[in-house]
Short mmCIF file of C-alpha atoms in Angstrom, two decimals:
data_model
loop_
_atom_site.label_atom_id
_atom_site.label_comp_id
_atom_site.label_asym_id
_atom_site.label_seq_id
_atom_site.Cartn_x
_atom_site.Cartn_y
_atom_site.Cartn_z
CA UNK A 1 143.84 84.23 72.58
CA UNK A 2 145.53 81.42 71.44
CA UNK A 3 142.03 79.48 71.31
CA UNK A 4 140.43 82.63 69.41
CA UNK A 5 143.59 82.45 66.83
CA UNK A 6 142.84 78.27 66.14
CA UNK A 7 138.90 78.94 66.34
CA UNK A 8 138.10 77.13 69.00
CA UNK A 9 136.49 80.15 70.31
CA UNK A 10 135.08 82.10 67.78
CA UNK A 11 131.79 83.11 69.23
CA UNK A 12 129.67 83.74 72.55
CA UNK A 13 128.46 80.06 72.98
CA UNK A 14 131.93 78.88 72.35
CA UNK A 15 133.59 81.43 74.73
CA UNK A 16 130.74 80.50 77.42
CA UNK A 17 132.00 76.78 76.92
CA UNK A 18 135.38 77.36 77.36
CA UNK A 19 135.27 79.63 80.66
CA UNK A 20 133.05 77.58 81.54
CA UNK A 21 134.82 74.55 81.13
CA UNK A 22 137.64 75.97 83.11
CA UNK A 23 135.66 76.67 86.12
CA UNK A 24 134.38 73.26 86.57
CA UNK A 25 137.90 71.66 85.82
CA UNK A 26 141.22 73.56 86.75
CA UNK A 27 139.45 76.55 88.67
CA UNK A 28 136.85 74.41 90.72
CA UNK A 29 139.05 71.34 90.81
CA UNK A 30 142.35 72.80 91.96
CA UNK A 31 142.61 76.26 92.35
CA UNK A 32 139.71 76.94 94.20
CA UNK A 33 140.39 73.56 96.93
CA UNK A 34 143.75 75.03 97.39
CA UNK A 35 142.44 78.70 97.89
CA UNK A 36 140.25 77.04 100.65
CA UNK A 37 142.95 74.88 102.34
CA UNK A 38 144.64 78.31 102.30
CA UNK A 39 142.04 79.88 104.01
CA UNK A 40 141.96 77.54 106.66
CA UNK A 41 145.82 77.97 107.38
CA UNK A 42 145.75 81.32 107.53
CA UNK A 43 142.79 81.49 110.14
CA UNK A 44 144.83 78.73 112.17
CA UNK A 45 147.95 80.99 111.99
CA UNK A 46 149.97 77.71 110.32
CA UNK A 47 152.64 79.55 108.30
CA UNK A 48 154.21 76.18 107.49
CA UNK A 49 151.71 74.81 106.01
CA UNK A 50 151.12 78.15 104.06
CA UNK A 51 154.29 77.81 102.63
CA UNK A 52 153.77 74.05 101.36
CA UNK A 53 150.28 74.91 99.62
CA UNK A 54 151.91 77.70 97.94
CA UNK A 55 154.99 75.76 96.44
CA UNK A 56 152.47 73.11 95.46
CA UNK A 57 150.51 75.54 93.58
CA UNK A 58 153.19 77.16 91.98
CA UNK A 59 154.56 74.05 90.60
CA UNK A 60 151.34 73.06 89.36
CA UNK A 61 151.37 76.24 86.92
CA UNK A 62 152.41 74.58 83.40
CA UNK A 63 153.86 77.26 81.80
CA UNK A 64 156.15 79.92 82.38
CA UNK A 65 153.56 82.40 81.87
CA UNK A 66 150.93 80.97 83.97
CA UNK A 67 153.70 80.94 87.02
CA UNK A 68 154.31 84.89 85.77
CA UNK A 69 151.15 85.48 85.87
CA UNK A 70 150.12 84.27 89.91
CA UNK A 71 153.68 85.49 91.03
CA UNK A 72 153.06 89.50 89.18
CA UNK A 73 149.30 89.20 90.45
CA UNK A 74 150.45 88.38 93.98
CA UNK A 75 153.62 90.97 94.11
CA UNK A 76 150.59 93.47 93.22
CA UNK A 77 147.47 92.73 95.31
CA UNK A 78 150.84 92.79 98.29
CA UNK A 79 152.13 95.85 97.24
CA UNK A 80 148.26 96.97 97.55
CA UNK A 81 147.56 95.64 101.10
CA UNK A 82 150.76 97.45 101.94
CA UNK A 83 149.60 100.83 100.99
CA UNK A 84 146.01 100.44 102.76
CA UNK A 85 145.59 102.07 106.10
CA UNK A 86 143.64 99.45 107.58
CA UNK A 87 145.01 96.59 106.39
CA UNK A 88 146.46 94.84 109.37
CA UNK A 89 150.70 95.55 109.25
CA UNK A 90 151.20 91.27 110.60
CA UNK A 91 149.88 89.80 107.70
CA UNK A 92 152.10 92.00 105.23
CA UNK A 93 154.76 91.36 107.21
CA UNK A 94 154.25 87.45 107.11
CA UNK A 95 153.55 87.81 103.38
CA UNK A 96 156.61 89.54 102.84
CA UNK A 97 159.03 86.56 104.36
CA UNK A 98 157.63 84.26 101.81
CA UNK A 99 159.59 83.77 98.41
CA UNK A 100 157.43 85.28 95.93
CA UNK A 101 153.68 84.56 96.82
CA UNK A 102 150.99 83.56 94.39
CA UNK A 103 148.20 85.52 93.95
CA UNK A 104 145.79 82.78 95.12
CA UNK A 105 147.75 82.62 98.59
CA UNK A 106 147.89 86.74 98.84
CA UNK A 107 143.95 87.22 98.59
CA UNK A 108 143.67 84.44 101.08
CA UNK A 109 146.03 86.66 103.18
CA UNK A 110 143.23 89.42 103.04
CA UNK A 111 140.06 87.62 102.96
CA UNK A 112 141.08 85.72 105.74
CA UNK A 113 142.22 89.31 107.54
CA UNK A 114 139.03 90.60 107.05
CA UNK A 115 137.30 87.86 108.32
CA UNK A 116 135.81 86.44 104.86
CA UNK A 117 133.62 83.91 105.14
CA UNK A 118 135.42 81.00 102.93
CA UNK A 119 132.57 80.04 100.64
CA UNK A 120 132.32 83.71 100.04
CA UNK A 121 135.81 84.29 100.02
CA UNK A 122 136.15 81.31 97.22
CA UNK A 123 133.04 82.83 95.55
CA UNK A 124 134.74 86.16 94.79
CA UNK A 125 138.16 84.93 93.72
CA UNK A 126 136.16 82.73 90.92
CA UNK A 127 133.85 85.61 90.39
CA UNK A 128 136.66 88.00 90.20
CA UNK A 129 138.33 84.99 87.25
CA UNK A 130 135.29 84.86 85.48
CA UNK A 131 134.80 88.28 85.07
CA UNK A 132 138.54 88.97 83.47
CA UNK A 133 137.52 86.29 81.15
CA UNK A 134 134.42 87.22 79.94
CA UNK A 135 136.45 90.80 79.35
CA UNK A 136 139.19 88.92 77.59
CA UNK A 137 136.41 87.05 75.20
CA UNK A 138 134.94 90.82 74.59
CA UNK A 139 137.96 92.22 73.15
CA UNK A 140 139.91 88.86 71.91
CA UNK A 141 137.07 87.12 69.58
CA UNK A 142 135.44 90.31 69.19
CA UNK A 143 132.11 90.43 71.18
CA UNK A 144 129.75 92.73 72.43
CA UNK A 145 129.04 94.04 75.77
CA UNK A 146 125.70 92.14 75.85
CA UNK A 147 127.17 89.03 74.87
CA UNK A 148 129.80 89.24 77.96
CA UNK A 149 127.02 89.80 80.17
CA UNK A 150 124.84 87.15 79.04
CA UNK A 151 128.24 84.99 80.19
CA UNK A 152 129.19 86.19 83.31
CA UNK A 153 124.61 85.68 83.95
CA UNK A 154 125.09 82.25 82.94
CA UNK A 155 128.53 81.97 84.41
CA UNK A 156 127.79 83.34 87.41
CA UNK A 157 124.67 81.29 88.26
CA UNK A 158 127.46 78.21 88.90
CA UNK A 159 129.83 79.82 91.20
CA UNK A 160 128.35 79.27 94.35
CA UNK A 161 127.94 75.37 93.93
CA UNK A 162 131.82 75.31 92.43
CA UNK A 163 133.18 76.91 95.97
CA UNK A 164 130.72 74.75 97.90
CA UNK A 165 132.15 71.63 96.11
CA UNK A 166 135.92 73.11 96.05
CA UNK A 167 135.43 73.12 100.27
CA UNK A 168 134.13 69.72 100.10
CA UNK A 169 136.77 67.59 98.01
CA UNK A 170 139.21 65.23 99.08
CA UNK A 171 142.93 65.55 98.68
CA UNK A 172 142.88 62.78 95.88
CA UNK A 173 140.10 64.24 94.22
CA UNK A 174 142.09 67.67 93.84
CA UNK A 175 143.52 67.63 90.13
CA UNK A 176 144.77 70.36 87.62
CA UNK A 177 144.63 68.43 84.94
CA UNK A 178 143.62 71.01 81.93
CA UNK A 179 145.58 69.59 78.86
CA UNK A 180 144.12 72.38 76.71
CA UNK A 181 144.33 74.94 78.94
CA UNK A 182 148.08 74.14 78.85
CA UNK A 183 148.58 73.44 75.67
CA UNK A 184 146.39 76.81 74.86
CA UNK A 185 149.03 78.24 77.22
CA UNK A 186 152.13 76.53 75.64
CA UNK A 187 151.09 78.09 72.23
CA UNK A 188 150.09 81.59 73.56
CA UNK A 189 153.74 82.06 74.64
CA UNK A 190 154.63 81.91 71.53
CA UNK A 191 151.70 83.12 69.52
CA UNK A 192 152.65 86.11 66.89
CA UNK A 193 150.11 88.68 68.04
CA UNK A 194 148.38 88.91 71.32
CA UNK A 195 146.58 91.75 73.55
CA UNK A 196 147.19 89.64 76.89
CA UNK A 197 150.62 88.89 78.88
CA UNK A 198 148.56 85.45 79.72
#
């Protein structure tokens, strides 16, 4: 919104570039490594390690509503897996001793319970992203229907080689660094009139 409000995004190609942008850089550079290494843990049972990727990725959010953001999405997918019949009881349980889980580490919980492949795990999570912000572009610069499809085509299409190359990285190639998307952050906080928390 903030973006929209300074015209940075003011139109379908410019919202493209922008979500686009975003999946290359902070999703397929950091989020989507650490949803992997997540993964993994989870299917080797380490808890302790679990518990370090998570308070690495919360620190790495920049802004207060960023870190609201992962920590409301993640009390709700949990409160979710709780109320499913089949979801197994262990994994809420092991959910529930950690502090405040992000969201990234809570639909690793359940991907990796039901046996999610991880590029298709990692695949969904950014399709599932890319999705809410081709609906945010829709209602925040105005634009049509058509338009957001168009995106999420064109979006889409990139997805698979961004988790491929998200499984792939090394630990020093991992990096969040997204000075707009922070600063765009920063401001939104702030900003006089929004339709989204974050």
């Amino acid at each position: 919104e903030w973006a929209v409000e300074t015209g940075t995004v003011h139109d379908e190609a410019s919202a493209q570039r922008w979500i686009g942008d975003l999946l290359a850089g902070n999703l397929g550079r950091f989020v989507a490594p650490y949803l992997a290494d997540m993964l993994a843990a989870w299917r080797s049972d380490e808890i302790e390690q679990l518990q370090v990727l998570d308070a690495e990725f919360l620190a790495s959010r920049e802004t207060a509503e960023l870190r609201a953001e992962t920590l409301q999405m993640g009390y709700s997918l949990l409160r979710l897996l709780q109320d499913l019949p089949d979801f197994p009881p262990t994994v809420t349980r092991q959910l529930q001793t950690m502090e405040q889980p992000s969201f990234p580490l809570v639909w690793s919980a359940a991907a990796s319970a039901w046996e999610t492949p991880i590029e298709e795990a990692i695949s969904a999570y950014l399709w599932a992203w890319a999705e809410n912000q081709a609906m945010a572009a829709i209602k925040a610069v105005p634009l049509g229907q058509t338009a957001g499809q168009r995106m999420l085509l064109e979006i889409g299409q990139r997805i698979p080689d961004v988790a491929r190359a998200a499984m792939t990285l090394a630990d020093e190639e991992i990096s969040n660094f997204s000075p707009g998307l922070a600063i765009a952050s920063s401001r939104h906080e702030t900003q006089y009139s929004r339709l989204f928390r974050s």
